[in-house]
Coordinates of C-alpha atoms in Angstrom, one line a residue:
M13 CA -41.3 1.7 -13.9
K14 CA -44.3 2.0 -16.1
I15 CA -44.1 0.4 -19.5
S16 CA -45.8 2.1 -22.4
K17 CA -48.1 0.3 -24.9
L18 CA -45.4 0.5 -27.6
Q19 CA -42.8 -1.1 -25.3
K20 CA -45.3 -3.9 -24.4
W21 CA -46.0 -4.6 -28.1
I22 CA -42.2 -4.7 -28.8
I23 CA -41.8 -7.2 -25.9
Y24 CA -44.7 -9.3 -27.2
A25 CA -43.2 -9.2 -30.7
V26 CA -39.8 -10.3 -29.5
L27 CA -41.3 -13.1 -27.4
A28 CA -43.5 -14.2 -30.4
I29 CA -40.4 -14.4 -32.7
G30 CA -38.5 -16.3 -30.0
S31 CA -41.4 -18.8 -29.5
V32 CA -41.6 -19.4 -33.3
G33 CA -37.9 -20.1 -33.4
T34 CA -38.2 -22.5 -30.5
L35 CA -41.4 -24.3 -31.6
Y36 CA -40.6 -24.6 -35.3
P37 CA -38.1 -27.5 -34.9
F38 CA -40.6 -29.4 -32.7
A39 CA -43.4 -28.9 -35.2
W40 CA -41.1 -30.0 -38.1
M41 CA -40.1 -33.1 -36.1
F42 CA -43.8 -34.1 -35.5
G43 CA -44.5 -33.5 -39.2
A44 CA -41.5 -35.5 -40.3
A45 CA -42.9 -38.5 -38.3
F46 CA -45.6 -38.7 -41.0
K47 CA -43.4 -38.1 -44.0
T48 CA -41.8 -40.6 -46.4
Y49 CA -38.0 -40.9 -46.2
K50 CA -37.6 -38.8 -49.4
D51 CA -40.0 -36.1 -48.2
I52 CA -37.9 -35.5 -45.1
F53 CA -35.1 -34.0 -47.2
T54 CA -37.3 -31.7 -49.2
Y55 CA -35.9 -28.2 -49.5
P56 CA -37.1 -25.8 -48.4
P57 CA -38.3 -27.8 -45.4
R58 CA -42.0 -28.1 -44.9
I59 CA -43.7 -28.7 -41.6
F60 CA -46.7 -30.6 -43.0
P61 CA -46.0 -33.7 -45.2
A62 CA -47.1 -33.7 -48.8
E63 CA -48.7 -37.1 -48.4
P64 CA -49.1 -38.2 -44.7
V65 CA -48.1 -41.8 -44.1
L66 CA -47.7 -44.0 -41.0
D67 CA -44.8 -46.1 -42.4
S68 CA -42.2 -44.9 -40.0
I69 CA -44.4 -45.2 -36.9
R70 CA -45.6 -48.6 -38.0
E71 CA -42.0 -49.7 -38.6
L72 CA -41.0 -48.6 -35.1
F73 CA -43.5 -50.8 -33.4
V74 CA -43.7 -53.7 -35.8
E75 CA -40.2 -54.3 -37.0
H76 CA -38.4 -52.9 -34.0
N77 CA -38.7 -53.3 -30.2
F78 CA -39.9 -49.7 -29.6
S79 CA -42.9 -50.6 -27.5
R80 CA -40.5 -52.4 -25.1
Y81 CA -38.2 -49.4 -25.0
M82 CA -41.2 -47.2 -24.0
L83 CA -42.3 -49.7 -21.4
N84 CA -38.8 -49.8 -19.9
S85 CA -38.6 -46.0 -19.8
A86 CA -42.1 -45.8 -18.2
I87 CA -41.2 -48.3 -15.5
V88 CA -37.8 -46.7 -14.7
A89 CA -39.0 -43.1 -14.8
T90 CA -42.2 -43.7 -12.7
T91 CA -40.4 -45.8 -10.1
V92 CA -37.5 -43.4 -9.8
T93 CA -39.9 -40.4 -9.5
F94 CA -42.0 -41.8 -6.7
A95 CA -39.0 -43.3 -4.8
A96 CA -37.0 -40.1 -5.1
L97 CA -39.9 -37.9 -3.9
L98 CA -40.4 -40.1 -0.8
F99 CA -36.7 -40.5 0.2
H100 CA -35.9 -36.9 -0.7
A101 CA -38.8 -35.6 1.3
M102 CA -37.8 -37.8 4.3
A103 CA -34.2 -36.5 4.2
A104 CA -35.4 -32.9 3.7
Y105 CA -37.8 -33.2 6.7
A106 CA -34.9 -34.5 8.9
L107 CA -32.6 -31.7 7.8
A108 CA -35.3 -28.9 8.1
R109 CA -37.4 -29.9 11.1
L110 CA -35.3 -32.2 13.4
R111 CA -32.5 -31.1 15.6
F112 CA -29.4 -33.3 15.8
P113 CA -25.6 -32.9 15.8
G114 CA -24.0 -32.4 12.5
R115 CA -27.2 -31.6 10.6
N116 CA -25.8 -28.6 8.8
L117 CA -22.6 -30.4 8.0
I118 CA -24.6 -33.2 6.4
F119 CA -26.5 -30.7 4.4
V120 CA -23.3 -29.1 3.1
F121 CA -22.0 -32.5 2.2
I122 CA -25.1 -33.3 0.2
I123 CA -25.1 -30.0 -1.6
S124 CA -21.4 -30.4 -2.5
T125 CA -22.3 -33.4 -4.6
L126 CA -24.0 -31.1 -7.1
M127 CA -20.5 -29.9 -8.1
I128 CA -19.5 -33.5 -9.2
P129 CA -20.3 -34.1 -12.9
I130 CA -22.1 -37.3 -13.7
Y131 CA -19.3 -38.4 -16.0
A132 CA -16.9 -38.5 -13.0
I133 CA -18.9 -41.2 -11.2
L134 CA -20.0 -43.4 -14.1
V135 CA -17.1 -45.9 -13.7
P136 CA -17.4 -46.4 -9.9
R137 CA -21.2 -46.5 -10.3
Y138 CA -20.9 -49.2 -12.9
M139 CA -18.4 -51.2 -10.7
I140 CA -20.9 -51.1 -7.8
I141 CA -23.9 -52.4 -9.8
E142 CA -21.6 -55.0 -11.4
M143 CA -20.6 -56.1 -7.9
F144 CA -24.3 -56.5 -6.9
G145 CA -25.2 -58.2 -10.2
W146 CA -27.4 -55.4 -11.3
V147 CA -26.0 -55.0 -14.8
D148 CA -28.8 -55.1 -17.4
T149 CA -31.5 -55.1 -14.7
Y150 CA -34.2 -52.7 -13.6
A151 CA -32.4 -52.4 -10.2
G152 CA -29.3 -51.2 -12.0
L153 CA -31.3 -48.6 -13.8
I154 CA -33.5 -47.4 -11.0
I155 CA -31.5 -47.5 -7.7
P156 CA -28.5 -45.4 -8.8
A157 CA -30.9 -42.7 -10.2
I158 CA -32.9 -42.2 -7.0
P159 CA -30.6 -40.0 -4.9
H160 CA -30.0 -36.4 -6.0
A161 CA -29.0 -33.4 -4.0
F162 CA -31.3 -31.0 -5.9
G163 CA -34.5 -32.6 -4.7
I164 CA -33.3 -32.7 -1.1
F165 CA -32.3 -29.0 -1.3
A166 CA -35.5 -27.8 -2.8
L167 CA -37.7 -29.7 -0.4
R168 CA -35.6 -28.6 2.6
Q169 CA -35.9 -25.0 1.7
F170 CA -39.7 -25.4 1.2
F171 CA -40.1 -27.2 4.6
Y172 CA -38.4 -24.3 6.3
G173 CA -41.3 -22.1 5.1
I174 CA -43.9 -24.2 6.8
P175 CA -44.7 -22.7 10.3
Q176 CA -43.3 -24.7 13.2
E177 CA -46.7 -24.1 15.0
F178 CA -48.2 -26.9 12.9
D179 CA -45.7 -29.4 14.4
E180 CA -46.2 -28.1 17.9
A181 CA -50.0 -28.4 17.7
A182 CA -49.7 -31.9 16.3
K183 CA -47.3 -32.9 19.1
M184 CA -49.8 -31.6 21.7
D185 CA -52.4 -34.0 20.2
G186 CA -50.0 -36.9 20.6
A187 CA -48.8 -37.1 17.0
S188 CA -45.4 -38.7 16.3
K189 CA -42.8 -37.2 13.9
V190 CA -43.7 -39.9 11.3
R191 CA -47.4 -38.9 11.5
I192 CA -46.6 -35.2 11.3
F193 CA -44.5 -35.9 8.2
F194 CA -47.2 -37.9 6.4
T195 CA -50.3 -36.0 7.5
I196 CA -49.1 -32.4 7.7
I197 CA -45.8 -31.8 5.9
L198 CA -46.5 -33.8 2.7
P199 CA -50.1 -32.5 2.1
L200 CA -48.9 -28.9 2.5
S201 CA -46.1 -29.6 0.0
Q202 CA -48.3 -30.8 -2.9
G203 CA -47.1 -28.0 -5.2
I204 CA -43.4 -28.5 -4.8
L205 CA -43.8 -32.3 -4.9
V206 CA -45.7 -32.2 -8.2
T207 CA -43.1 -29.8 -9.7
L208 CA -40.2 -32.0 -8.7
G209 CA -42.1 -35.1 -9.8
V210 CA -42.5 -33.7 -13.3
L211 CA -38.9 -32.7 -13.4
F212 CA -37.7 -36.2 -12.2
F213 CA -39.9 -38.0 -14.6
M214 CA -38.7 -35.9 -17.6
V215 CA -35.1 -36.3 -16.7
N216 CA -35.4 -40.1 -16.3
W217 CA -37.6 -40.5 -19.3
D218 CA -34.9 -38.8 -21.4
S219 CA -32.0 -40.4 -19.7
F220 CA -29.3 -41.7 -22.1
I221 CA -25.8 -42.0 -20.7
W222 CA -26.4 -44.2 -17.7
P223 CA -28.9 -46.6 -19.5
L224 CA -26.5 -46.9 -22.3
I225 CA -23.8 -48.1 -19.9
A226 CA -25.9 -50.1 -17.5
T227 CA -27.7 -52.2 -20.1
T228 CA -26.4 -54.8 -22.6
S229 CA -29.5 -56.5 -24.1
D230 CA -32.1 -55.0 -26.5
N231 CA -35.0 -55.9 -24.1
M232 CA -33.6 -53.6 -21.4
R233 CA -32.9 -50.5 -23.5
L234 CA -34.6 -47.3 -22.6
I235 CA -36.3 -45.2 -25.3
Q236 CA -33.4 -42.7 -25.9
V237 CA -30.9 -45.6 -26.2
G238 CA -33.3 -47.3 -28.6
I239 CA -33.6 -44.2 -30.8
A240 CA -29.8 -43.8 -30.8
G241 CA -29.6 -47.4 -32.2
F242 CA -31.2 -46.1 -35.4
M243 CA -28.2 -43.8 -36.0
D244 CA -26.1 -46.2 -38.0
P245 CA -22.8 -44.5 -39.0
Y246 CA -23.2 -45.6 -42.6
T247 CA -26.9 -45.6 -43.2
P248 CA -28.7 -43.6 -40.5
Q249 CA -32.4 -44.2 -40.5
W250 CA -33.5 -40.6 -40.1
N251 CA -37.2 -41.4 -40.6
L252 CA -37.1 -43.7 -37.5
V253 CA -35.1 -41.3 -35.5
L254 CA -37.6 -38.5 -36.1
A255 CA -40.6 -40.7 -35.6
G256 CA -39.2 -42.2 -32.4
S257 CA -38.3 -38.7 -31.1
A258 CA -41.9 -37.5 -31.8
V259 CA -43.5 -40.5 -30.2
S260 CA -41.2 -40.3 -27.2
S261 CA -42.2 -36.6 -26.7
V262 CA -45.9 -37.3 -26.5
P263 CA -46.0 -38.6 -22.9
I264 CA -43.8 -35.7 -21.6
L265 CA -46.1 -33.2 -23.3
V266 CA -49.2 -34.8 -22.0
L267 CA -47.7 -35.0 -18.4
F268 CA -46.6 -31.4 -18.5
L269 CA -49.8 -30.0 -19.9
S270 CA -52.0 -31.9 -17.5
L271 CA -50.0 -30.8 -14.5
Q272 CA -49.1 -27.4 -15.7
R273 CA -51.2 -25.6 -13.2
F274 CA -49.6 -27.5 -10.3
V275 CA -46.1 -26.9 -11.7
I276 CA -46.6 -23.2 -12.0
E277 CA -48.1 -23.0 -8.5
G278 CA -45.2 -25.0 -7.1
I279 CA -42.6 -22.7 -8.7
K280 CA -44.4 -19.7 -7.4
T281 CA -44.6 -21.0 -3.8
S282 CA -41.2 -22.7 -3.5
G283 CA -38.9 -19.8 -3.2
V284 CA -35.6 -20.2 -1.4
K285 CA -36.3 -19.8 2.3
G286 CA -34.6 -20.5 5.6

């Protein structure tokens, strides 16, 4: 169907209005990070502060442990991302390229875990890390977050789209399955790996429920748990909440914008196949 110029302008106008409605709260949040506490409640709300100040941001890093929260989040999110990509790719390679009994049954079992809500496994997960002595440790934050059926599913479907002729040619040259995986499959999967890597990092950077349960000391808090700590039920520190939210958004924005081309390419080339 051909779309007329008028219809295109209507579509563009609707998208522009929608984008303004989506971006305005973020713009106000970043502006509020440089406002005084009183200026935050000005009505009607203004995006730009009347007198920009750094009091809230300075208080975050000087009077509170916010730099430690960011470091913890960076360590957990980065480690989980790289470990998940490696192990998910290995599992997906076995399920997509190797032939062994029960392969499809194992895949169905893995996919079925997507139907289990995270809240249903919080208690048994906590009991496991407590048994291993991982409460309030990086191990307790990282290891339970690595396995996820979505990454295995997406990579398996992508690996199905890679021609088997590559494997056969490599086998004729004497390459083992491990070498095929690291020298052929992974390089050809750069787009989907980067896309999943960005998603994994974002999810773990913004993780809240599990870090809240698995940590007990202030030095092991992740950034979202630290921000929630400013929400005192009687005297909520809204200036610190908004400043912390703005600061915590910067690494995600930088990561996404720097890898945007790879993410879009990965989405375009990672259709469901097989």
